[in-house]
Amino acid sequence: MINTLYLPEIREMLASDDEQGLNEFCTALHAARTAEFMEGLSSAEAWQVLLATDATTRVDVFTYLPEQQQVDILESADPQEASDLIANMPHDDRVDLLKEVEDVSVDSILPLLPTEERRDIQRLSQHPEGTAGAVMTSDMARLPETLTVREALEEVARQSADHETIYYIYIVDEENHLRGLVSARQLVTNLGRPNKLISDLMERDLLTVTDTDDQETVASKVAEYDFLAIPVVDSEQHLVGIITHDDVIDVLREEAEEDAYLAGAVEPLDETYMETPWYTLAWKRGVWLTVLFVAAMLTAAALKGYEDTLAKVTWLVLFIPLVISSGGNSGTQSTTLVIRGLTNKDLVPGDWLKVVRREIITGLCLGSFLAMLGFFVVRIVQSELTTQQALVVPITLLSVVICGTIVGSLLPLLFRRLGLDEALMSSPFLTGIIDIAGIVIYMSVAIFMLEELGGGVGAG
Amino acid sequence: MINTLYLPEIREMLASDDEQGLNEFCTALHAARTAEFMEGLSSAEAWQVLLATDATTRVDVFTYLPEQQQVDILESADPQEASDLIANMPHDDRVDLLKEVEDVSVDSILPLLPTEERRDIQRLSQHPEGTAGAVMTSDMARLPETLTVREALEEVARQSADHETIYYIYIVDEENHLRGLVSARQLVTNLGRPNKLISDLMERDLLTVTDTDDQETVASKVAEYDFLAIPVVDSEQHLVGIITHDDVIDVLREEAEEDAYLAGAVEPLDETYMETPWYTLAWKRGVWLTVLFVAAMLTAAALKGYEDTLAKVTWLVLFIPLVISSGGNSGTQSTTLVIRGLTNKDLVPGDWLKVVRREIITGLCLGSFLAMLGFFVVRIVQSELTTQQALVVPITLLSVVICGTIVGSLLPLLFRRLGLDEALMSSPFLTGIIDIAGIVIYMSVAIFMLEELGGGVGAG
């Protein structure tokens, strides 16, 4: 859904080299909206538009362009112009972007950057994907603790253009150890006392994260405390960066997106559904479909063991899918609940006994209800059965649901204990175990209950 | 996991009425951490601790206490003290909180509030759950456009304590129509030009949301534009509130949480897994388990129609679960992808033809692969079959997977078109349709292919 509203005008201005008109277009709207209107342009056209405006607006609009367009621009632009742009970009965004640009172009851009910027890029790009270090930015406002309110405000105003946020100002000692935090709000509120030292204002008890912390942990900390940003320190308490509210929102969206795909048994997509080529889609689905297929294959092997039983009492076949799916559904529910509990830190693997106790009670309750429903279904579908015969299905349903809840709740706890990602591993294993268990339970109950299979309990 | 570290000291200070010590405890740490240390206290004790400190700190710590503790405090505290607290709370939080407090207590607190605060609470609580109006707060910084930079800074500093954020300052005309936005950053940067008019600084092209907008739409707008806050206007463009970054994070987390539960066929929980009583759990699971059970029941009815076929060729039974689950899994994948596409605005119902085309190609590819695997499985499990007999399963698998992808992708588009929530509706319908379709396809292919069932193609 590309917005083509202004495309003809922009192209006309490009053709007539109307720099003033282009600059007006770039500065009239919020950068994000300007970028939206430029999505229909080729990378070369978009870059030509951006060159018509000042460096600040150029970076602003550029960072809102779709990633592929950004990559294309950097790969085709003049290296000097590209490096000027990179020098002005937010420190975290440019590191992510340069990872996508082909090496040849990066090699021609990097040497043209000021040494300090180049070092910063190298430092930031060392952090492994998914850690606080990989999400943080290094362009925060940083001041010594010896300043007064007036000096601090002047210094912040002076540095303002270089920083992603000036609303939290970090106070460091001479060796860059984090000492405290002053908010722009505190400075503004103390405008009337310009000679007050910021060390008297600053908050000293700061919550920090370490650069090696998991990005999910960081996101939930910021979310819990309603911070605008959280400082990142290294193992020696040096201030190395900050993670801002918008990065936290990105992390939360990314993680939610990933979970949603995995819950649907699809490897997370990097692009949108429509932009992903069909063979990538087929691959991202095929992996999981095959794993689940192999798990389901075992049901054929399990049923094979009961071929004679099924040949003798053919009506048993009718309820196989019902029995299997009931176990699977109740198991999936338990897995979902326990995974949410683990994610929200409400549960730890050590709680397994408490969890099992809860699940058995819930399973008994749900299983009894489904068993009742199941009894009526059997009565309707296969009305000529005796009560004892018809009871095979409800007894199986109750057992399968309890089995599903126990296995479904223990599997994620086990995977978490083994250090595996429970969200990823639990589902195929659960399917495999529950499907087979469902068949074995069903057939065992049938053999035990039915006279014609050599079993038969009660009055027979 | 309650932190009990300071409980003995706090209780000792309470016993000895050590107001100074308690005040120190309240102000030494970040309010969120102070609240953490107080979780182990009874509501009466917690309130006694908070009464020992100043009104601002009291509100700060109070808002970080667990909701249940907040409710208990308001229900048992002296109404005058409670209303003082309410008067100082963030406008959005107090509305949410008062909804949880029993009516008797609310009726004793509200009349003690200043009229203006009481009206604000009434106004905010009129907005239906899930809309921008229900998430927004009304304590934003608001200035007339006639001020200079210096006057604006002084005014903001004066109002600072009353507002949730002072980093975006909204400019309104005399009738409260939103005219523009000045950021605290712009004011600070323009400290050197104190007589400049803020109307010359302000951004006029503002993105706004309407109070009736869906909270998810608002959250994705703020996330996309990296805003600190977004203004909310009513139908006549009056500024009625703002939604801040921390509210957006809450909305995103809430929505992701809800989606995760629904994907696991559980009604979203209001509390944590461990805090939810077992009967609530059973109910929230039972609803969906029953719906899915009814869908699966239909498989019994469908199989009933093929009882004779299955009795004649008993080996067909072995592969029933495999066939059904393959269709279900590929259908779930398609549904997941299309729902993600709809949520991310990558897709609209009108794209259905493009989607079906993609899904058929993907389905062909995935189905052929599973068919190949299936052929080997049949060869191993049931080795005495002729090639033609063994082909029944792979042909079925291919057809079922294609059917799954088509139905799975069209259902959410259809539900969206009908105005129903696709995330909620699609799954049980998909299960029902695909399971039945799997059985019908399987049996039809068997009847067509197998000579012993009166079919038989090719050399026979």
PDB file of N, CA, C and O in Angstrom, chain A residues 30 32 36 64 160 163-164 167 185 188 205 225 227-228 257 264-265 272-274 276 285 304 330 333-334 336 340 344 346 358-359 382, chain B residues 30 32-33 36 64 160 163-164 167 185 225 227-228 257 264-265 272-274 276 285 304 330 333-334 336 340 344 346 358-359 381-382:
ATOM      1  N   HIS A  30       6.016  15.843   9.233  1.00  0.00           N
ATOM      2  CA  HIS A  30       6.824  15.010  10.112  1.00  0.00           C
ATOM      3  C   HIS A  30       7.646  14.059   9.239  1.00  0.00           C
ATOM      4  O   HIS A  30       7.165  13.536   8.235  1.00  0.00           O
ATOM      5  N   ALA A  32       8.502  11.095   9.381  1.00  0.00           N
ATOM      6  CA  ALA A  32       7.944   9.769   9.112  1.00  0.00           C
ATOM      7  C   ALA A  32       6.940   9.816   7.974  1.00  0.00           C
ATOM      8  O   ALA A  32       6.855   8.908   7.150  1.00  0.00           O
ATOM      9  N   GLU A  36       7.007   8.245   4.106  1.00  0.00           N
ATOM     10  CA  GLU A  36       5.906   7.464   3.548  1.00  0.00           C
ATOM     11  C   GLU A  36       5.619   7.865   2.109  1.00  0.00           C
ATOM     12  O   GLU A  36       5.420   7.025   1.240  1.00  0.00           O
ATOM     13  N   TYR A  64      13.448   6.909   8.421  1.00  0.00           N
ATOM     14  CA  TYR A  64      12.083   6.382   8.345  1.00  0.00           C
ATOM     15  C   TYR A  64      11.794   5.656   7.032  1.00  0.00           C
ATOM     16  O   TYR A  64      10.723   5.101   6.850  1.00  0.00           O
ATOM     17  N   SER A 160      22.572  19.199  22.192  1.00  0.00           N
ATOM     18  CA  SER A 160      21.253  18.658  21.841  1.00  0.00           C
ATOM     19  C   SER A 160      21.181  17.931  20.501  1.00  0.00           C
ATOM     20  O   SER A 160      20.660  16.830  20.403  1.00  0.00           O
ATOM     21  N   HIS A 163      22.323  14.169  20.221  1.00  0.00           N
ATOM     22  CA  HIS A 163      21.820  13.106  21.076  1.00  0.00           C
ATOM     23  C   HIS A 163      20.428  12.646  20.699  1.00  0.00           C
ATOM     24  O   HIS A 163      19.597  13.428  20.277  1.00  0.00           O
ATOM     25  N   GLU A 164      20.192  11.352  20.906  1.00  0.00           N
ATOM     26  CA  GLU A 164      18.891  10.802  20.589  1.00  0.00           C
ATOM     27  C   GLU A 164      17.848  11.321  21.581  1.00  0.00           C
ATOM     28  O   GLU A 164      16.735  11.617  21.219  1.00  0.00           O
ATOM     29  N   TYR A 167      16.349  14.037  27.482  1.00  0.00           N
ATOM     30  CA  TYR A 167      15.443  14.126  28.613  1.00  0.00           C
ATOM     31  C   TYR A 167      16.000  13.450  29.855  1.00  0.00           C
ATOM     32  O   TYR A 167      15.612  13.773  30.962  1.00  0.00           O
ATOM     33  N   ARG A 185      13.527  17.461  33.137  1.00  0.00           N
ATOM     34  CA  ARG A 185      12.436  17.980  33.936  1.00  0.00           C
ATOM     35  C   ARG A 185      12.947  18.631  35.223  1.00  0.00           C
ATOM     36  O   ARG A 185      12.518  19.725  35.594  1.00  0.00           O
ATOM     37  N   VAL A 188      14.647  21.927  34.338  1.00  0.00           N
ATOM     38  CA  VAL A 188      13.672  22.979  34.018  1.00  0.00           C
ATOM     39  C   VAL A 188      12.982  23.448  35.288  1.00  0.00           C
ATOM     40  O   VAL A 188      12.792  24.662  35.508  1.00  0.00           O
ATOM     41  N   ASP A 205      20.521   6.362  43.084  1.00  0.00           N
ATOM     42  CA  ASP A 205      20.177   4.936  43.086  1.00  0.00           C
ATOM     43  C   ASP A 205      19.574   4.566  41.736  1.00  0.00           C
ATOM     44  O   ASP A 205      18.360   4.587  41.549  1.00  0.00           O
ATOM     45  N   TYR A 225       9.109  -0.158  35.041  1.00  0.00           N
ATOM     46  CA  TYR A 225       9.393   1.082  35.753  1.00  0.00           C
ATOM     47  C   TYR A 225       8.970   2.337  34.993  1.00  0.00           C
ATOM     48  O   TYR A 225       9.221   3.446  35.443  1.00  0.00           O
ATOM     49  N   PHE A 227      10.265   3.817  32.477  1.00  0.00           N
ATOM     50  CA  PHE A 227      11.385   4.695  32.159  1.00  0.00           C
ATOM     51  C   PHE A 227      11.319   5.211  30.730  1.00  0.00           C
ATOM     52  O   PHE A 227      10.774   4.562  29.852  1.00  0.00           O
ATOM     53  N   LEU A 228      11.911   6.388  30.508  1.00  0.00           N
ATOM     54  CA  LEU A 228      12.118   6.893  29.162  1.00  0.00           C
ATOM     55  C   LEU A 228      13.309   6.194  28.531  1.00  0.00           C
ATOM     56  O   LEU A 228      13.396   6.040  27.319  1.00  0.00           O
ATOM     57  N   GLU A 257       5.835 -10.656  17.817  1.00  0.00           N
ATOM     58  CA  GLU A 257       5.717 -11.116  16.438  1.00  0.00           C
ATOM     59  C   GLU A 257       6.298 -12.531  16.315  1.00  0.00           C
ATOM     60  O   GLU A 257       5.686 -13.435  15.745  1.00  0.00           O
ATOM     61  N   GLY A 264       2.065 -20.541  15.602  1.00  0.00           N
ATOM     62  CA  GLY A 264       1.426 -21.072  14.409  1.00  0.00           C
ATOM     63  C   GLY A 264       2.323 -22.017  13.643  1.00  0.00           C
ATOM     64  O   GLY A 264       2.037 -22.361  12.500  1.00  0.00           O
ATOM     65  N   ALA A 265       3.445 -22.433  14.249  1.00  0.00           N
ATOM     66  CA  ALA A 265       4.371 -23.380  13.637  1.00  0.00           C
ATOM     67  C   ALA A 265       4.972 -22.847  12.331  1.00  0.00           C
ATOM     68  O   ALA A 265       5.066 -23.557  11.330  1.00  0.00           O
ATOM     69  N   THR A 272       7.416  -8.735   5.320  1.00  0.00           N
ATOM     70  CA  THR A 272       5.988  -8.972   5.417  1.00  0.00           C
ATOM     71  C   THR A 272       5.612 -10.191   4.575  1.00  0.00           C
ATOM     72  O   THR A 272       6.379 -10.643   3.729  1.00  0.00           O
ATOM     73  N   TYR A 273       4.408 -10.688   4.834  1.00  0.00           N
ATOM     74  CA  TYR A 273       3.917 -11.869   4.112  1.00  0.00           C
ATOM     75  C   TYR A 273       3.973 -11.654   2.606  1.00  0.00           C
ATOM     76  O   TYR A 273       4.440 -12.509   1.856  1.00  0.00           O
ATOM     77  N   MET A 274       3.511 -10.507   2.139  1.00  0.00           N
ATOM     78  CA  MET A 274       3.446 -10.265   0.709  1.00  0.00           C
ATOM     79  C   MET A 274       4.826 -10.086   0.091  1.00  0.00           C
ATOM     80  O   MET A 274       5.030 -10.390  -1.080  1.00  0.00           O
ATOM     81  N   THR A 276       7.608 -11.589   1.155  1.00  0.00           N
ATOM     82  CA  THR A 276       8.409 -12.806   1.263  1.00  0.00           C
ATOM     83  C   THR A 276       8.164 -13.690   0.041  1.00  0.00           C
ATOM     84  O   THR A 276       7.017 -13.991  -0.269  1.00  0.00           O
ATOM     85  N   ARG A 285       7.871 -22.683   6.458  1.00  0.00           N
ATOM     86  CA  ARG A 285       6.777 -23.528   6.927  1.00  0.00           C
ATOM     87  C   ARG A 285       7.189 -24.985   6.894  1.00  0.00           C
ATOM     88  O   ARG A 285       6.812 -25.776   7.764  1.00  0.00           O
ATOM     89  N   LYS A 304      -0.742 -49.318  14.173  1.00  0.00           N
ATOM     90  CA  LYS A 304      -0.364 -50.596  13.564  1.00  0.00           C
ATOM     91  C   LYS A 304      -0.370 -51.706  14.622  1.00  0.00           C
ATOM     92  O   LYS A 304      -0.826 -52.827  14.370  1.00  0.00           O
ATOM     93  N   SER A 330      -5.996 -29.951  25.179  1.00  0.00           N
ATOM     94  CA  SER A 330      -5.803 -29.647  26.604  1.00  0.00           C
ATOM     95  C   SER A 330      -4.308 -29.534  26.904  1.00  0.00           C
ATOM     96  O   SER A 330      -3.893 -28.705  27.717  1.00  0.00           O
ATOM     97  N   GLN A 333      -3.116 -26.095  25.815  1.00  0.00           N
ATOM     98  CA  GLN A 333      -3.520 -25.071  26.794  1.00  0.00           C
ATOM     99  C   GLN A 333      -2.555 -25.028  27.958  1.00  0.00           C
ATOM    100  O   GLN A 333      -2.090 -23.955  28.361  1.00  0.00           O
ATOM    101  N   SER A 334      -2.219 -26.206  28.508  1.00  0.00           N
ATOM    102  CA  SER A 334      -1.316 -26.238  29.660  1.00  0.00           C
ATOM    103  C   SER A 334       0.050 -25.673  29.281  1.00  0.00           C
ATOM    104  O   SER A 334       0.639 -24.880  30.024  1.00  0.00           O
ATOM    105  N   THR A 336       0.748 -23.523  26.934  1.00  0.00           N
ATOM    106  CA  THR A 336       0.628 -22.079  26.777  1.00  0.00           C
ATOM    107  C   THR A 336       0.658 -21.379  28.132  1.00  0.00           C
ATOM    108  O   THR A 336       1.388 -20.403  28.327  1.00  0.00           O
ATOM    109  N   ARG A 340       3.618 -18.833  29.394  1.00  0.00           N
ATOM    110  CA  ARG A 340       3.334 -17.458  29.808  1.00  0.00           C
ATOM    111  C   ARG A 340       3.861 -17.222  31.225  1.00  0.00           C
ATOM    112  O   ARG A 340       4.447 -16.197  31.526  1.00  0.00           O
ATOM    113  N   ASN A 344       6.660 -14.476  32.151  1.00  0.00           N
ATOM    114  CA  ASN A 344       6.338 -13.366  33.057  1.00  0.00           C
ATOM    115  C   ASN A 344       6.984 -13.537  34.424  1.00  0.00           C
ATOM    116  O   ASN A 344       6.646 -12.818  35.356  1.00  0.00           O
ATOM    117  N   ASP A 346       6.484 -15.579  36.659  1.00  0.00           N
ATOM    118  CA  ASP A 346       5.530 -15.976  37.686  1.00  0.00           C
ATOM    119  C   ASP A 346       5.874 -17.389  38.159  1.00  0.00           C
ATOM    120  O   ASP A 346       5.521 -17.798  39.262  1.00  0.00           O
ATOM    121  N   ARG A 358      -1.955 -28.391  40.354  1.00  0.00           N
ATOM    122  CA  ARG A 358      -3.001 -27.548  39.768  1.00  0.00           C
ATOM    123  C   ARG A 358      -3.546 -28.178  38.502  1.00  0.00           C
ATOM    124  O   ARG A 358      -4.742 -28.151  38.236  1.00  0.00           O
ATOM    125  N   GLU A 359      -2.621 -28.706  37.673  1.00  0.00           N
ATOM    126  CA  GLU A 359      -3.026 -29.223  36.370  1.00  0.00           C
ATOM    127  C   GLU A 359      -3.875 -30.480  36.523  1.00  0.00           C
ATOM    128  O   GLU A 359      -4.798 -30.714  35.746  1.00  0.00           O
ATOM    129  N   GLN A 382     -23.324 -43.990  17.735  1.00  0.00           N
ATOM    130  CA  GLN A 382     -23.283 -45.454  17.740  1.00  0.00           C
ATOM    131  C   GLN A 382     -24.299 -45.943  18.759  1.00  0.00           C
ATOM    132  O   GLN A 382     -23.969 -46.472  19.822  1.00  0.00           O
TER     133      GLN A 382
ATOM    134  N   HIS B  30      14.450   4.359  44.138  1.00  0.00           N
ATOM    135  CA  HIS B  30      13.434   4.623  43.121  1.00  0.00           C
ATOM    136  C   HIS B  30      12.098   4.084  43.632  1.00  0.00           C
ATOM    137  O   HIS B  30      12.044   3.027  44.259  1.00  0.00           O
ATOM    138  N   ALA B  32       9.720   2.589  42.391  1.00  0.00           N
ATOM    139  CA  ALA B  32       9.345   1.233  41.997  1.00  0.00           C
ATOM    140  C   ALA B  32      10.008   0.193  42.892  1.00  0.00           C
ATOM    141  O   ALA B  32       9.421  -0.829  43.222  1.00  0.00           O
ATOM    142  N   ARG B  33      11.243   0.468  43.299  1.00  0.00           N
ATOM    143  CA  ARG B  33      11.938  -0.488  44.154  1.00  0.00           C
ATOM    144  C   ARG B  33      11.427  -0.412  45.585  1.00  0.00           C
ATOM    145  O   ARG B  33      11.289  -1.431  46.260  1.00  0.00           O
ATOM    146  N   GLU B  36       8.495  -2.480  45.715  1.00  0.00           N
ATOM    147  CA  GLU B  36       8.839  -3.904  45.724  1.00  0.00           C
ATOM    148  C   GLU B  36       9.090  -4.385  47.148  1.00  0.00           C
ATOM    149  O   GLU B  36       8.624  -5.453  47.548  1.00  0.00           O
ATOM    150  N   TYR B  64       3.194   2.164  42.224  1.00  0.00           N
ATOM    151  CA  TYR B  64       3.957   0.966  41.864  1.00  0.00           C
ATOM    152  C   TYR B  64       3.576  -0.255  42.694  1.00  0.00           C
ATOM    153  O   TYR B  64       4.070  -1.348  42.453  1.00  0.00           O
ATOM    154  N   SER B 160       5.059  21.797  36.399  1.00  0.00           N
ATOM    155  CA  SER B 160       5.741  20.509  36.275  1.00  0.00           C
ATOM    156  C   SER B 160       5.165  19.405  37.159  1.00  0.00           C
ATOM    157  O   SER B 160       4.909  18.293  36.706  1.00  0.00           O
ATOM    158  N   HIS B 163       2.003  17.360  36.020  1.00  0.00           N
ATOM    159  CA  HIS B 163       1.898  16.684  34.738  1.00  0.00           C
ATOM    160  C   HIS B 163       2.684  15.396  34.666  1.00  0.00           C
ATOM    161  O   HIS B 163       3.749  15.275  35.247  1.00  0.00           O
ATOM    162  N   GLU B 164       2.140  14.437  33.919  1.00  0.00           N
ATOM    163  CA  GLU B 164       2.801  13.156  33.787  1.00  0.00           C
ATOM    164  C   GLU B 164       4.066  13.317  32.957  1.00  0.00           C
ATOM    165  O   GLU B 164       5.073  12.705  33.235  1.00  0.00           O
ATOM    166  N   TYR B 167       7.684  16.789  28.553  1.00  0.00           N
ATOM    167  CA  TYR B 167       8.624  16.786  27.432  1.00  0.00           C
ATOM    168  C   TYR B 167       7.958  17.173  26.122  1.00  0.00           C
ATOM    169  O   TYR B 167       8.608  17.624  25.205  1.00  0.00           O
ATOM    170  N   ARG B 185      12.765  19.870  24.519  1.00  0.00           N
ATOM    171  CA  ARG B 185      14.051  19.933  23.846  1.00  0.00           C
ATOM    172  C   ARG B 185      14.203  21.219  23.054  1.00  0.00           C
ATOM    173  O   ARG B 185      15.241  21.879  23.118  1.00  0.00           O
ATOM    174  N   TYR B 225       6.235   5.962  14.771  1.00  0.00           N
ATOM    175  CA  TYR B 225       6.835   7.285  14.688  1.00  0.00           C
ATOM    176  C   TYR B 225       7.796   7.590  15.823  1.00  0.00           C
ATOM    177  O   TYR B 225       8.313   8.688  15.917  1.00  0.00           O
ATOM    178  N   PHE B 227       7.271   8.272  18.889  1.00  0.00           N
ATOM    179  CA  PHE B 227       6.851   9.408  19.698  1.00  0.00           C
ATOM    180  C   PHE B 227       6.997   9.122  21.184  1.00  0.00           C
ATOM    181  O   PHE B 227       6.923   7.983  21.614  1.00  0.00           O
ATOM    182  N   LEU B 228       7.184  10.180  21.965  1.00  0.00           N
ATOM    183  CA  LEU B 228       7.112  10.080  23.418  1.00  0.00           C
ATOM    184  C   LEU B 228       5.658  10.032  23.864  1.00  0.00           C
ATOM    185  O   LEU B 228       5.324   9.463  24.884  1.00  0.00           O
ATOM    186  N   GLU B 257       0.124 -10.515  25.056  1.00  0.00           N
ATOM    187  CA  GLU B 257      -0.269 -11.500  26.050  1.00  0.00           C
ATOM    188  C   GLU B 257      -1.593 -12.153  25.634  1.00  0.00           C
ATOM    189  O   GLU B 257      -1.724 -13.376  25.648  1.00  0.00           O
ATOM    190  N   GLY B 264      -3.116 -20.360  22.100  1.00  0.00           N
ATOM    191  CA  GLY B 264      -3.107 -21.622  22.828  1.00  0.00           C
ATOM    192  C   GLY B 264      -4.501 -22.060  23.243  1.00  0.00           C
ATOM    193  O   GLY B 264      -4.651 -22.949  24.065  1.00  0.00           O
ATOM    194  N   ALA B 265      -5.533 -21.417  22.683  1.00  0.00           N
ATOM    195  CA  ALA B 265      -6.922 -21.768  22.960  1.00  0.00           C
ATOM    196  C   ALA B 265      -7.276 -21.624  24.436  1.00  0.00           C
ATOM    197  O   ALA B 265      -7.908 -22.485  25.031  1.00  0.00           O
ATOM    198  N   THR B 272      -1.872 -13.678  37.179  1.00  0.00           N
ATOM    199  CA  THR B 272      -0.867 -14.650  36.769  1.00  0.00           C
ATOM    200  C   THR B 272      -1.432 -16.056  36.929  1.00  0.00           C
ATOM    201  O   THR B 272      -2.433 -16.282  37.612  1.00  0.00           O
ATOM    202  N   TYR B 273      -0.741 -17.003  36.308  1.00  0.00           N
ATOM    203  CA  TYR B 273      -1.164 -18.404  36.348  1.00  0.00           C
ATOM    204  C   TYR B 273      -1.327 -18.878  37.790  1.00  0.00           C
ATOM    205  O   TYR B 273      -2.325 -19.490  38.152  1.00  0.00           O
ATOM    206  N   MET B 274      -0.330 -18.581  38.631  1.00  0.00           N
ATOM    207  CA  MET B 274      -0.350 -19.078  39.998  1.00  0.00           C
ATOM    208  C   MET B 274      -1.424 -18.406  40.838  1.00  0.00           C
ATOM    209  O   MET B 274      -1.933 -18.991  41.786  1.00  0.00           O
ATOM    210  N   THR B 276      -4.352 -17.293  39.660  1.00  0.00           N
ATOM    211  CA  THR B 276      -5.693 -17.582  39.165  1.00  0.00           C
ATOM    212  C   THR B 276      -6.214 -18.845  39.840  1.00  0.00           C
ATOM    213  O   THR B 276      -5.547 -19.870  39.815  1.00  0.00           O
ATOM    214  N   ARG B 285     -10.370 -22.322  30.164  1.00  0.00           N
ATOM    215  CA  ARG B 285      -9.950 -23.353  29.218  1.00  0.00           C
ATOM    216  C   ARG B 285     -11.158 -24.104  28.691  1.00  0.00           C
ATOM    217  O   ARG B 285     -11.207 -24.472  27.516  1.00  0.00           O
ATOM    218  N   LYS B 304     -18.269 -42.093  10.410  1.00  0.00           N
ATOM    219  CA  LYS B 304     -19.425 -42.992  10.446  1.00  0.00           C
ATOM    220  C   LYS B 304     -19.914 -43.283   9.031  1.00  0.00           C
ATOM    221  O   LYS B 304     -20.267 -44.418   8.695  1.00  0.00           O
ATOM    222  N   SER B 330      -0.902 -27.395   8.269  1.00  0.00           N
ATOM    223  CA  SER B 330      -0.646 -26.456   7.167  1.00  0.00           C
ATOM    224  C   SER B 330      -1.702 -25.357   7.170  1.00  0.00           C
ATOM    225  O   SER B 330      -1.413 -24.197   6.874  1.00  0.00           O
ATOM    226  N   GLN B 333      -0.777 -22.796   9.821  1.00  0.00           N
ATOM    227  CA  GLN B 333       0.302 -21.934   9.330  1.00  0.00           C
ATOM    228  C   GLN B 333      -0.262 -20.811   8.462  1.00  0.00           C
ATOM    229  O   GLN B 333       0.083 -19.641   8.637  1.00  0.00           O
ATOM    230  N   SER B 334      -1.113 -21.163   7.524  1.00  0.00           N
ATOM    231  CA  SER B 334      -1.673 -20.143   6.630  1.00  0.00           C
ATOM    232  C   SER B 334      -2.467 -19.115   7.420  1.00  0.00           C
ATOM    233  O   SER B 334      -2.351 -17.906   7.191  1.00  0.00           O
ATOM    234  N   THR B 336      -2.121 -18.267  10.535  1.00  0.00           N
ATOM    235  CA  THR B 336      -1.182 -17.431  11.282  1.00  0.00           C
ATOM    236  C   THR B 336      -0.580 -16.346  10.389  1.00  0.00           C
ATOM    237  O   THR B 336      -0.549 -15.173  10.752  1.00  0.00           O
ATOM    238  N   ARG B 340      -1.208 -12.333  10.823  1.00  0.00           N
ATOM    239  CA  ARG B 340      -0.096 -11.395  11.009  1.00  0.00           C
ATOM    240  C   ARG B 340      -0.167 -10.302   9.948  1.00  0.00           C
ATOM    241  O   ARG B 340       0.031  -9.131  10.224  1.00  0.00           O
ATOM    242  N   ASN B 344      -0.581  -6.372  10.745  1.00  0.00           N
ATOM    243  CA  ASN B 344       0.469  -5.431  10.361  1.00  0.00           C
ATOM    244  C   ASN B 344       0.073  -4.566   9.167  1.00  0.00           C
ATOM    245  O   ASN B 344       0.914  -3.893   8.593  1.00  0.00           O
ATOM    246  N   ASP B 346      -0.400  -5.294   6.228  1.00  0.00           N
ATOM    247  CA  ASP B 346       0.272  -5.683   4.998  1.00  0.00           C
ATOM    248  C   ASP B 346      -0.777  -6.226   4.026  1.00  0.00           C
ATOM    249  O   ASP B 346      -0.597  -6.214   2.813  1.00  0.00           O
ATOM    250  N   ARG B 358      -0.792 -17.369  -3.927  1.00  0.00           N
ATOM    251  CA  ARG B 358       0.438 -17.680  -3.183  1.00  0.00           C
ATOM    252  C   ARG B 358       0.291 -18.986  -2.413  1.00  0.00           C
ATOM    253  O   ARG B 358       1.202 -19.801  -2.350  1.00  0.00           O
ATOM    254  N   GLU B 359      -0.871 -19.140  -1.786  1.00  0.00           N
ATOM    255  CA  GLU B 359      -1.070 -20.295  -0.919  1.00  0.00           C
ATOM    256  C   GLU B 359      -1.132 -21.590  -1.721  1.00  0.00           C
ATOM    257  O   GLU B 359      -0.668 -22.630  -1.269  1.00  0.00           O
ATOM    258  N   VAL B 381       5.397 -48.946   7.083  1.00  0.00           N
ATOM    259  CA  VAL B 381       4.379 -49.428   8.031  1.00  0.00           C
ATOM    260  C   VAL B 381       3.557 -50.556   7.426  1.00  0.00           C
ATOM    261  O   VAL B 381       3.183 -51.517   8.099  1.00  0.00           O
ATOM    262  N   GLN B 382       3.269 -50.468   6.129  1.00  0.00           N
ATOM    263  CA  GLN B 382       2.354 -51.429   5.484  1.00  0.00           C
ATOM    264  C   GLN B 382       3.032 -51.932   4.204  1.00  0.00           C
ATOM    265  O   GLN B 382       2.612 -51.628   3.100  1.00  0.00           O
TER     266      GLN B 382
END
